[in-house]
Amino acid sequence: MTEHRAKADRAGVPIAANRAGEAPDQWSWVERRVWTERMLAALITGPEGGKWYSLIDKVASSQTLRIAFEHVRRNGGAAGVDHRSVGSFAKRLEAEIEALSRTLLAGTYRPQPLRRRWIPKDGKRGEMRPLGIPTVRDRVVQASLKIVLEPIFEPTFHADSYGFRPNRCAHQALQRVMGHLQAGRACVVDADFQKYFDSIPHGKMLELVAARVSDSRVLDLLKRFLEAGVLDGEEMQATTAGTPQGGVISPLLANIYLNGLDHRLAAAGHSPVRYADDFVVLCVSAEEAQAVVREVQHWAATMGLSVHPDKTRVVDMRQEGAHFDFLGFRFHSHRKQGTGHQRVYRFVRPSSLRKLKDRLRPLTQRNSGQSLETIIRDTNRVLGGWFRYFRSAHATVHVKLDQWIRCRLRSILRRRSRRKGISRGIDHNLWPNAFFAAGGLVSLAESHRRFVSPLVR
């Protein structure tokens, strides 16, 4: 075990236990039609000279581009500035692939600008965030780049980076955080970079890629994508920094850029847990946490980023009522009645609850003309996806949401009974919980009980 890993584990967090879910074969996710056994062996031993040369032939290969299109077709998505859909591209697939391969090998391929689209921020009413939508042909080339580059950089990423990586997910990151808290790392640095995806300096980004890749044509291609520009309505904007959210290659580049911070913090004996640009650092003392804040600020300044002064804070989870948010959940400290023991519970972040309710309100309006059967079916569809992610939240979250949903359904039935107002008293007797269960309404509380039951045996 290396010195920095030994330090990182000084509180006894069982790292091996958090690797559950990863494939026994570390390369099971790699596209074997592109990466040969010889190339995979070089990933383990290291390529000659420590860098990868002559990769453009892999990126421009007709086979790689066809595989890339398969990925793009599965993900779907809107058309870019050329208004061409995935279906339109598919109709001329062989001609498109041939043209892409030829221009990539010749070095004449030029990405088109991104189409800017504004979408609401998760759970934040009135706030919008920008998406950059590449054309389908640019998405195919980016996907081809990702197929070739990801296996090169994946082995260099820190073990506690979980976002947009093979065989990793948000639930693993959440479990890792809980493990650190239970092991006594109760002082939490809740950090935030200002406009991270929009701020990454292109020059430094390309330097990090060039540390592992020496193919100038691949580096030039990445540079062109970064500098392709954005079309916002009818206004053309240059992109002098950042890697746009919405690009196929952007998550990989974002992980490459923050990887140095992960390793730097771990080498200093700290315990970072990161999912893309959302990260926390679990510390054993307030003094360590303040040192982490200074370290992050220093690193960010050298890398052309800014730490958000209002959203970066130190939280002492040993204090009653202390809390921090991570990946849609709220970690909340509470003194258990009777024993006096301090416990950390996992709830749902208020903005995430608002987002769910905002999706359900249009489906459960009192004046809805849909049949109750249809309303319940549509509601269940939303609840199913939500529960799959938030199933590990505290039981009270699911109980209260069940109550809120049944109240709205009773209000619909009350109106249809020609009575005004929202559900109250007598409506619980007219339409008890069993009535909705018989109608097929999903019970989050019951689903949660079934989820945790095997875990507590």
CSV table of C-alpha atoms in Angstrom, one decimal:
chain,number,residue,atom,x,y,z
A,1,MET,CA,0.0,0.0,0.0
A,2,THR,CA,1.4,3.4,-0.9
A,3,GLU,CA,2.1,6.0,1.8
A,4,HIS,CA,-0.6,8.4,0.6
A,5,ARG,CA,-3.2,5.6,0.5
A,6,ALA,CA,-2.2,4.5,4.0
A,7,LYS,CA,-2.7,8.0,5.2
A,8,ALA,CA,-6.0,8.3,3.4
A,9,ASP,CA,-7.2,5.2,5.3
A,10,ARG,CA,-6.0,6.2,8.7
A,11,ALA,CA,-9.6,6.3,10.1
A,12,GLY,CA,-10.2,2.7,8.9
A,13,VAL,CA,-12.6,3.2,6.1
A,14,PRO,CA,-12.9,-0.1,4.2
A,15,ILE,CA,-11.9,0.9,0.7
A,16,ALA,CA,-12.3,-2.6,-0.7
A,17,ALA,CA,-16.0,-2.7,0.4
A,18,ASN,CA,-16.6,0.3,-1.8
A,19,ARG,CA,-15.4,-1.3,-4.9
A,20,ALA,CA,-18.5,-3.6,-5.1
A,21,GLY,CA,-20.2,-3.3,-8.4
A,22,GLU,CA,-16.9,-2.9,-10.4
A,23,ALA,CA,-16.3,-5.6,-13.0
A,24,PRO,CA,-13.7,-8.2,-12.1
A,25,ASP,CA,-12.1,-7.6,-15.5
A,26,GLN,CA,-11.1,-4.0,-15.3
A,27,TRP,CA,-11.3,-3.7,-19.1
A,28,SER,CA,-14.7,-5.3,-19.5
A,29,TRP,CA,-16.1,-1.9,-20.6
A,30,VAL,CA,-13.4,-1.2,-23.2
A,31,GLU,CA,-14.6,-1.4,-26.8
A,32,ARG,CA,-12.7,-4.6,-27.9
A,33,ARG,CA,-13.4,-4.0,-31.6
A,34,VAL,CA,-11.1,-1.0,-31.2
A,35,TRP,CA,-8.7,-1.9,-28.4
A,36,THR,CA,-6.7,-5.0,-29.1
A,37,GLU,CA,-5.2,-7.3,-26.5
A,38,ARG,CA,-1.8,-5.9,-27.3
A,39,MET,CA,-3.0,-2.4,-26.7
A,40,LEU,CA,-4.7,-3.4,-23.4
A,41,ALA,CA,-1.5,-4.9,-22.2
A,42,ALA,CA,0.3,-1.6,-22.9
A,43,LEU,CA,-2.3,0.1,-20.7
A,44,ILE,CA,-1.0,-2.0,-17.8
A,45,THR,CA,2.7,-1.9,-18.5
A,46,GLY,CA,2.7,1.6,-20.0
A,47,PRO,CA,3.4,2.5,-23.6
A,48,GLU,CA,6.9,2.9,-25.0
A,49,GLY,CA,8.1,6.3,-23.9
A,50,GLY,CA,5.2,6.8,-21.5
A,51,LYS,CA,3.0,8.4,-24.2
A,52,TRP,CA,0.6,7.1,-26.9
A,53,TYR,CA,1.5,7.9,-30.5
A,54,SER,CA,-0.4,7.4,-33.8
A,55,LEU,CA,-3.9,7.4,-32.3
A,56,ILE,CA,-5.6,9.3,-35.2
A,57,ASP,CA,-5.8,6.1,-37.2
A,58,LYS,CA,-7.9,4.5,-34.4
A,59,VAL,CA,-10.2,7.6,-34.2
A,60,ALA,CA,-10.6,7.9,-37.9
A,61,SER,CA,-11.2,4.2,-38.5
A,62,SER,CA,-14.4,3.4,-40.2
A,63,GLN,CA,-15.1,0.7,-37.7
A,64,THR,CA,-14.5,3.0,-34.7
A,65,LEU,CA,-16.8,5.7,-36.3
A,66,ARG,CA,-19.6,3.2,-36.8
A,67,ILE,CA,-19.3,2.1,-33.2
A,68,ALA,CA,-19.4,5.7,-32.2
A,69,PHE,CA,-22.5,6.3,-34.2
A,70,GLU,CA,-24.1,3.3,-32.3
A,71,HIS,CA,-23.4,5.2,-29.0
A,72,VAL,CA,-24.8,8.4,-30.4
A,73,ARG,CA,-28.0,6.7,-31.7
A,74,ARG,CA,-28.6,5.1,-28.3
A,75,ASN,CA,-28.3,8.4,-26.5
A,76,GLY,CA,-30.5,10.2,-29.0
A,77,GLY,CA,-30.6,14.0,-28.5
A,78,ALA,CA,-31.6,17.1,-30.5
A,79,ALA,CA,-30.1,18.3,-33.7
A,80,GLY,CA,-27.3,20.8,-33.8
A,81,VAL,CA,-26.8,24.0,-35.8
A,82,ASP,CA,-27.2,22.1,-39.1
A,83,HIS,CA,-30.7,20.9,-38.0
A,84,ARG,CA,-29.8,17.3,-39.0
A,85,SER,CA,-31.3,14.6,-36.8
A,86,VAL,CA,-29.7,11.2,-35.8
A,87,GLY,CA,-32.2,9.6,-38.2
A,88,SER,CA,-31.1,11.8,-41.1
A,89,PHE,CA,-27.5,10.9,-40.5
A,90,ALA,CA,-28.4,7.2,-40.3
A,91,LYS,CA,-29.9,7.3,-43.8
A,92,ARG,CA,-26.6,8.2,-45.3
A,93,LEU,CA,-24.5,6.4,-42.7
A,94,GLU,CA,-21.8,4.8,-45.0
A,95,ALA,CA,-21.3,8.0,-47.0
A,96,GLU,CA,-21.1,10.0,-43.8
A,97,ILE,CA,-18.6,7.6,-42.2
A,98,GLU,CA,-16.4,7.6,-45.3
A,99,ALA,CA,-16.4,11.4,-45.4
A,100,LEU,CA,-15.5,11.7,-41.7
A,101,SER,CA,-12.7,9.1,-41.9
A,102,ARG,CA,-11.2,10.8,-45.0
A,103,THR,CA,-11.2,14.3,-43.5
A,104,LEU,CA,-10.0,13.2,-40.1
A,105,LEU,CA,-7.0,11.4,-41.6
A,106,ALA,CA,-6.3,14.4,-43.8
A,107,GLY,CA,-6.5,16.8,-40.8
A,108,THR,CA,-9.2,18.9,-42.6
A,109,TYR,CA,-12.1,18.0,-40.3
A,110,ARG,CA,-13.7,21.2,-38.8
A,111,PRO,CA,-16.3,21.0,-36.1
A,112,GLN,CA,-19.3,23.2,-36.4
A,113,PRO,CA,-20.4,25.6,-33.6
A,114,LEU,CA,-22.5,24.3,-30.8
A,115,ARG,CA,-26.2,25.2,-30.6
A,116,ARG,CA,-26.9,26.9,-27.2
A,117,ARG,CA,-29.9,25.7,-25.3
A,118,TRP,CA,-31.0,26.9,-21.9
A,119,ILE,CA,-32.5,24.5,-19.5
A,120,PRO,CA,-33.7,25.0,-15.9
A,121,LYS,CA,-31.2,24.2,-13.1
A,122,ASP,CA,-32.2,21.2,-11.0
A,123,GLY,CA,-34.6,22.3,-8.3
A,124,LYS,CA,-33.7,26.0,-8.7
A,125,ARG,CA,-36.8,27.9,-10.0
A,126,GLY,CA,-36.0,30.7,-12.4
A,127,GLU,CA,-32.3,29.7,-12.8
A,128,MET,CA,-31.1,28.4,-16.1
A,129,ARG,CA,-27.9,26.6,-17.2
A,130,PRO,CA,-26.5,26.4,-20.7
A,131,LEU,CA,-26.2,23.3,-22.8
A,132,GLY,CA,-24.1,23.1,-25.9
A,133,ILE,CA,-25.6,20.8,-28.5
A,134,PRO,CA,-23.1,19.6,-31.1
A,135,THR,CA,-24.2,18.4,-34.5
A,136,VAL,CA,-24.7,14.7,-35.0
A,137,ARG,CA,-21.5,14.4,-37.0
A,138,ASP,CA,-19.5,16.2,-34.3
A,139,ARG,CA,-21.1,13.9,-31.7
A,140,VAL,CA,-19.9,10.9,-33.7
A,141,VAL,CA,-16.4,12.2,-33.9
A,142,GLN,CA,-16.4,13.1,-30.2
A,143,ALA,CA,-17.7,9.6,-29.3
A,144,SER,CA,-14.9,8.1,-31.4
A,145,LEU,CA,-12.3,10.2,-29.6
A,146,LYS,CA,-13.8,9.1,-26.2
A,147,ILE,CA,-13.6,5.4,-27.3
A,148,VAL,CA,-9.9,5.8,-28.0
A,149,LEU,CA,-8.9,8.2,-25.2
A,150,GLU,CA,-10.9,7.0,-22.2
A,151,PRO,CA,-8.9,3.7,-21.6
A,152,ILE,CA,-5.7,5.7,-21.6
A,153,PHE,CA,-6.8,8.1,-18.9
A,154,GLU,CA,-9.1,5.9,-16.8
A,155,PRO,CA,-6.3,4.0,-15.0
A,156,THR,CA,-4.8,7.3,-13.9
A,157,PHE,CA,-8.0,8.5,-12.2
A,158,HIS,CA,-8.3,8.5,-8.4
A,159,ALA,CA,-10.2,5.6,-6.8
A,160,ASP,CA,-12.7,8.1,-5.2
A,161,SER,CA,-13.7,9.8,-8.4
A,162,TYR,CA,-17.1,8.4,-9.4
A,163,GLY,CA,-18.7,10.7,-12.0
A,164,PHE,CA,-19.0,9.6,-15.7
A,165,ARG,CA,-16.7,6.6,-15.2
A,166,PRO,CA,-17.2,3.0,-16.2
A,167,ASN,CA,-18.7,0.7,-13.6
A,168,ARG,CA,-19.2,3.6,-11.2
A,169,CYS,CA,-22.2,5.5,-10.1
A,170,ALA,CA,-23.5,8.2,-7.7
A,171,HIS,CA,-24.6,5.6,-5.1
A,172,GLN,CA,-21.1,4.4,-4.7
A,173,ALA,CA,-20.0,8.0,-4.0
A,174,LEU,CA,-22.8,8.4,-1.5
A,175,GLN,CA,-21.8,5.2,0.3
A,176,ARG,CA,-18.2,6.3,0.4
A,177,VAL,CA,-19.2,9.6,2.0
A,178,MET,CA,-21.3,7.7,4.6
A,179,GLY,CA,-18.4,5.4,5.3
A,180,HIS,CA,-16.1,8.3,6.0
A,181,LEU,CA,-18.6,9.9,8.3
A,182,GLN,CA,-19.1,6.7,10.3
A,183,ALA,CA,-15.3,6.3,10.6
A,184,GLY,CA,-15.1,9.7,12.3
A,185,ARG,CA,-14.3,12.1,9.5
A,186,ALA,CA,-17.0,14.5,10.7
A,187,CYS,CA,-15.6,17.8,9.5
A,188,VAL,CA,-16.7,18.2,5.9
A,189,VAL,CA,-15.4,20.6,3.3
A,190,ASP,CA,-18.3,21.2,1.0
A,191,ALA,CA,-16.6,22.9,-2.0
A,192,ASP,CA,-17.8,24.4,-5.2
A,193,PHE,CA,-16.1,25.8,-8.3
A,194,GLN,CA,-17.6,28.8,-10.0
A,195,LYS,CA,-18.9,27.9,-13.5
A,196,TYR,CA,-16.5,25.0,-13.7
A,197,PHE,CA,-17.4,23.6,-17.1
A,198,ASP,CA,-17.3,27.1,-18.6
A,199,SER,CA,-14.0,28.1,-17.0
A,200,ILE,CA,-11.5,25.4,-17.8
A,201,PRO,CA,-8.5,27.0,-19.6
A,202,HIS,CA,-8.0,25.4,-23.0
A,203,GLY,CA,-4.2,25.6,-22.9
A,204,LYS,CA,-3.9,23.8,-19.5
A,205,MET,CA,-6.5,21.2,-20.6
A,206,LEU,CA,-4.6,20.3,-23.7
A,207,GLU,CA,-1.3,20.1,-21.7
A,208,LEU,CA,-2.9,17.5,-19.4
A,209,VAL,CA,-4.0,15.5,-22.4
A,210,ALA,CA,-0.6,15.9,-24.1
A,211,ALA,CA,1.1,14.4,-21.0
A,212,ARG,CA,-0.3,11.0,-22.1
A,213,VAL,CA,-1.0,11.5,-25.8
A,214,SER,CA,1.6,12.7,-28.4
A,215,ASP,CA,-0.5,12.4,-31.6
A,216,SER,CA,-0.6,16.0,-32.8
A,217,ARG,CA,-3.6,15.4,-35.0
A,218,VAL,CA,-5.6,14.1,-32.0
A,219,LEU,CA,-4.5,17.2,-30.0
A,220,ASP,CA,-5.4,19.5,-32.8
A,221,LEU,CA,-8.8,17.9,-33.1
A,222,LEU,CA,-9.5,18.4,-29.4
A,223,LYS,CA,-8.4,22.0,-29.7
A,224,ARG,CA,-10.8,22.6,-32.6
A,225,PHE,CA,-13.7,21.1,-30.6
A,226,LEU,CA,-12.9,23.3,-27.6
A,227,GLU,CA,-12.7,26.4,-29.9
A,228,ALA,CA,-15.7,25.6,-32.1
A,229,GLY,CA,-17.8,28.5,-30.8
A,230,VAL,CA,-21.5,28.6,-29.7
A,231,LEU,CA,-24.5,29.8,-31.7
A,232,ASP,CA,-27.0,31.3,-29.1
A,233,GLY,CA,-30.1,32.2,-31.1
A,234,GLU,CA,-28.6,34.2,-34.0
A,235,GLU,CA,-25.6,35.4,-32.0
A,236,MET,CA,-22.2,33.7,-32.7
A,237,GLN,CA,-20.0,33.5,-29.6
A,238,ALA,CA,-16.4,32.5,-29.4
A,239,THR,CA,-15.4,29.8,-26.9
A,240,THR,CA,-12.0,30.9,-25.3
A,241,ALA,CA,-12.4,28.7,-22.2
A,242,GLY,CA,-14.4,25.8,-21.0
A,243,THR,CA,-15.7,22.5,-22.2
A,244,PRO,CA,-19.4,22.7,-22.9
A,245,GLN,CA,-22.0,20.7,-21.0
A,246,GLY,CA,-23.7,18.6,-23.6
A,247,GLY,CA,-20.6,17.5,-25.5
A,248,VAL,CA,-19.8,13.8,-25.6
A,249,ILE,CA,-16.1,14.3,-24.8
A,250,SER,CA,-16.7,16.9,-22.0
A,251,PRO,CA,-17.2,14.6,-19.0
A,252,LEU,CA,-13.9,12.8,-19.8
A,253,LEU,CA,-12.1,16.1,-20.2
A,254,ALA,CA,-13.6,17.4,-16.9
A,255,ASN,CA,-12.4,14.4,-15.1
A,256,ILE,CA,-8.9,14.7,-16.6
A,257,TYR,CA,-8.7,18.3,-15.4
A,258,LEU,CA,-9.7,17.6,-11.7
A,259,ASN,CA,-7.7,14.4,-11.4
A,260,GLY,CA,-4.7,16.3,-10.2
A,261,LEU,CA,-6.6,17.8,-7.3
A,262,ASP,CA,-7.9,14.3,-6.3
A,263,HIS,CA,-4.4,12.9,-6.1
A,264,ARG,CA,-3.0,16.0,-4.5
A,265,LEU,CA,-5.5,15.9,-1.6
A,266,ALA,CA,-5.1,12.2,-1.1
A,267,ALA,CA,-1.3,12.5,-1.1
A,268,ALA,CA,-1.6,15.1,1.7
A,269,GLY,CA,-3.7,12.5,3.7
A,270,HIS,CA,-7.1,14.0,3.1
A,271,SER,CA,-10.2,12.0,1.9
A,272,PRO,CA,-11.9,13.6,-1.2
A,273,VAL,CA,-15.0,12.1,-2.8
A,274,ARG,CA,-15.8,13.5,-6.2
A,275,TYR,CA,-18.6,13.1,-8.8
A,276,ALA,CA,-17.7,15.3,-11.8
A,277,ASP,CA,-17.3,18.8,-10.4
A,278,ASP,CA,-19.4,18.1,-7.3
A,279,PHE,CA,-17.1,17.1,-4.4
A,280,VAL,CA,-16.6,17.0,-0.7
A,281,VAL,CA,-13.6,16.3,1.5
A,282,LEU,CA,-14.1,14.4,4.7
A,283,CYS,CA,-11.7,15.4,7.6
A,284,VAL,CA,-11.1,14.4,11.2
A,285,SER,CA,-10.8,18.0,12.5
A,286,ALA,CA,-11.7,21.6,11.8
A,287,GLU,CA,-8.0,22.4,11.4
A,288,GLU,CA,-7.6,19.8,8.7
A,289,ALA,CA,-10.7,21.0,7.0
A,290,GLN,CA,-9.4,24.6,6.9
A,291,ALA,CA,-6.1,23.3,5.5
A,292,VAL,CA,-8.1,21.6,2.8
A,293,VAL,CA,-9.9,24.8,1.9
A,294,ARG,CA,-6.6,26.6,1.5
A,295,GLU,CA,-5.2,23.8,-0.5
A,296,VAL,CA,-8.2,23.8,-2.9
A,297,GLN,CA,-8.1,27.5,-3.3
A,298,HIS,CA,-4.3,27.4,-4.1
A,299,TRP,CA,-4.7,24.6,-6.6
A,300,ALA,CA,-7.7,26.4,-8.3
A,301,ALA,CA,-5.7,29.6,-8.6
A,302,THR,CA,-2.8,27.8,-10.3
A,303,MET,CA,-5.3,26.0,-12.7
A,304,GLY,CA,-7.3,29.0,-13.8
A,305,LEU,CA,-10.4,28.2,-11.7
A,306,SER,CA,-12.3,30.0,-8.9
A,307,VAL,CA,-13.6,28.5,-5.7
A,308,HIS,CA,-17.1,29.9,-5.0
A,309,PRO,CA,-16.8,32.1,-1.8
A,310,ASP,CA,-20.4,31.7,-0.8
A,311,LYS,CA,-20.9,28.0,-1.6
A,312,THR,CA,-17.7,26.6,-0.2
A,313,ARG,CA,-17.8,26.0,3.6
A,314,VAL,CA,-16.7,23.7,6.4
A,315,VAL,CA,-19.5,21.7,8.2
A,316,ASP,CA,-18.9,20.1,11.5
A,317,MET,CA,-21.2,17.1,11.5
A,318,ARG,CA,-20.7,16.6,15.2
A,319,GLN,CA,-23.0,19.6,15.8
A,320,GLU,CA,-26.7,19.0,16.2
A,321,GLY,CA,-28.6,20.0,13.0
A,322,ALA,CA,-25.5,20.4,10.9
A,323,HIS,CA,-26.0,19.4,7.3
A,324,PHE,CA,-24.5,19.4,3.8
A,325,ASP,CA,-25.8,18.5,0.4
A,326,PHE,CA,-24.2,16.1,-2.1
A,327,LEU,CA,-25.6,14.5,-5.3
A,328,GLY,CA,-29.2,15.5,-4.5
A,329,PHE,CA,-29.1,14.1,-0.9
A,330,ARG,CA,-28.9,16.0,2.3
A,331,PHE,CA,-26.7,14.5,5.0
A,332,HIS,CA,-28.2,15.7,8.3
A,333,SER,CA,-26.8,15.3,11.8
A,334,HIS,CA,-29.2,14.5,14.6
A,335,ARG,CA,-28.9,13.4,18.2
A,336,LYS,CA,-30.9,10.2,18.6
A,337,GLN,CA,-33.6,10.4,21.4
A,338,GLY,CA,-33.0,8.1,24.3
A,339,THR,CA,-29.4,7.2,23.6
A,340,GLY,CA,-28.0,10.7,23.0
A,341,HIS,CA,-25.8,9.3,20.2
A,342,GLN,CA,-25.1,11.6,17.3
A,343,ARG,CA,-26.2,10.1,14.0
A,344,VAL,CA,-26.0,11.2,10.4
A,345,TYR,CA,-29.1,10.5,8.4
A,346,ARG,CA,-29.6,10.8,4.6
A,347,PHE,CA,-32.5,12.8,3.5
A,348,VAL,CA,-33.4,14.4,0.1
A,349,ARG,CA,-32.2,17.9,-0.6
A,350,PRO,CA,-35.1,20.3,-0.5
A,351,SER,CA,-34.5,21.5,-4.1
A,352,SER,CA,-34.6,17.9,-5.3
A,353,LEU,CA,-38.0,17.4,-3.5
A,354,ARG,CA,-39.3,20.6,-5.1
A,355,LYS,CA,-38.2,19.3,-8.5
A,356,LEU,CA,-40.2,16.1,-8.0
A,357,LYS,CA,-43.3,17.9,-6.8
A,358,ASP,CA,-43.1,20.3,-9.7
A,359,ARG,CA,-43.2,17.3,-12.1
A,360,LEU,CA,-46.1,15.8,-10.2
A,361,ARG,CA,-48.3,18.9,-9.8
A,362,PRO,CA,-49.4,19.1,-13.5
A,363,LEU,CA,-50.4,15.4,-13.4
A,364,THR,CA,-52.5,15.7,-10.2
A,365,GLN,CA,-54.4,19.0,-10.6
A,366,ARG,CA,-57.8,19.1,-9.0
A,367,ASN,CA,-59.4,20.0,-12.3
A,368,SER,CA,-57.7,17.2,-14.2
A,369,GLY,CA,-60.0,15.7,-16.8
A,370,GLN,CA,-58.0,12.4,-16.9
A,371,SER,CA,-59.4,9.2,-15.3
A,372,LEU,CA,-58.0,8.3,-11.9
A,373,GLU,CA,-56.5,5.2,-13.5
A,374,THR,CA,-54.5,7.4,-16.0
A,375,ILE,CA,-53.4,9.9,-13.3
A,376,ILE,CA,-52.1,7.0,-11.1
A,377,ARG,CA,-50.3,5.4,-14.1
A,378,ASP,CA,-48.6,8.7,-15.0
A,379,THR,CA,-47.7,9.4,-11.4
A,380,ASN,CA,-46.2,5.9,-10.9
A,381,ARG,CA,-44.0,6.5,-14.0
A,382,VAL,CA,-42.5,9.5,-12.4
A,383,LEU,CA,-42.2,8.0,-8.9
A,384,GLY,CA,-40.5,4.8,-10.3
A,385,GLY,CA,-37.5,6.7,-11.7
A,386,TRP,CA,-37.3,9.0,-8.7
A,387,PHE,CA,-37.3,6.1,-6.2
A,388,ARG,CA,-34.6,4.2,-8.0
A,389,TYR,CA,-32.2,7.1,-7.3
A,390,PHE,CA,-33.5,8.2,-3.8
A,391,ARG,CA,-34.5,4.8,-2.4
A,392,SER,CA,-31.8,5.0,0.3
A,393,ALA,CA,-33.2,8.3,1.8
A,394,HIS,CA,-34.6,8.2,5.3
A,395,ALA,CA,-38.0,6.5,5.7
A,396,THR,CA,-39.7,9.7,6.7
A,397,VAL,CA,-39.0,11.2,3.2
A,398,HIS,CA,-41.0,8.4,1.6
A,399,VAL,CA,-43.8,8.5,4.1
A,400,LYS,CA,-44.3,12.2,3.7
A,401,LEU,CA,-44.3,12.1,-0.1
A,402,ASP,CA,-46.9,9.3,0.0
A,403,GLN,CA,-49.1,11.5,2.2
A,404,TRP,CA,-48.6,14.5,-0.1
A,405,ILE,CA,-49.5,12.5,-3.3
A,406,ARG,CA,-52.6,10.9,-1.7
A,407,CYS,CA,-53.8,14.3,-0.5
A,408,ARG,CA,-53.6,15.6,-4.1
A,409,LEU,CA,-55.5,12.6,-5.4
A,410,ARG,CA,-58.2,13.0,-2.7
A,411,SER,CA,-58.5,16.6,-3.7
A,412,ILE,CA,-59.3,15.5,-7.2
A,413,LEU,CA,-61.9,13.1,-6.0
A,414,ARG,CA,-63.4,15.7,-3.6
A,415,ARG,CA,-63.8,18.2,-6.5
A,416,ARG,CA,-65.5,15.4,-8.6
A,417,SER,CA,-67.9,14.9,-5.7
A,418,ARG,CA,-68.8,18.6,-6.1
A,419,ARG,CA,-67.1,19.8,-2.9
A,420,LYS,CA,-64.7,22.7,-2.8
A,421,GLY,CA,-61.2,23.0,-1.4
A,422,ILE,CA,-58.4,20.6,-0.8
A,423,SER,CA,-58.6,17.2,0.9
A,424,ARG,CA,-59.4,17.1,4.6
A,425,GLY,CA,-60.7,15.0,7.5
A,426,ILE,CA,-63.6,13.0,6.1
A,427,ASP,CA,-61.9,12.4,2.8
A,428,HIS,CA,-59.5,10.0,4.5
A,429,ASN,CA,-62.5,7.9,5.4
A,430,LEU,CA,-64.1,8.1,2.0
A,431,TRP,CA,-60.9,7.2,0.2
A,432,PRO,CA,-58.5,5.5,2.6
A,433,ASN,CA,-54.9,4.5,1.8
A,434,ALA,CA,-56.1,1.0,0.8
A,435,PHE,CA,-58.3,2.6,-1.9
A,436,PHE,CA,-55.3,4.0,-3.7
A,437,ALA,CA,-53.3,0.9,-3.2
A,438,ALA,CA,-56.1,-1.1,-4.8
A,439,GLY,CA,-56.0,1.4,-7.6
A,440,GLY,CA,-52.3,0.6,-8.2
A,441,LEU,CA,-50.7,3.7,-6.7
A,442,VAL,CA,-47.1,3.0,-5.9
A,443,SER,CA,-46.3,3.4,-2.2
A,444,LEU,CA,-42.8,4.9,-1.7
A,445,ALA,CA,-42.9,3.9,2.0
A,446,GLU,CA,-43.6,0.3,1.2
A,447,SER,CA,-41.0,0.2,-1.6
A,448,HIS,CA,-38.5,1.7,0.9
A,449,ARG,CA,-39.4,-0.9,3.5
A,450,ARG,CA,-38.8,-3.7,1.0
A,451,PHE,CA,-35.5,-2.1,-0.1
A,452,VAL,CA,-34.0,-1.8,3.4
A,453,SER,CA,-35.5,-5.1,4.8
A,454,PRO,CA,-32.7,-7.3,3.4
A,455,LEU,CA,-30.1,-4.8,4.5
A,456,VAL,CA,-31.0,-5.0,8.2
A,457,ARG,CA,-31.3,-8.8,8.5
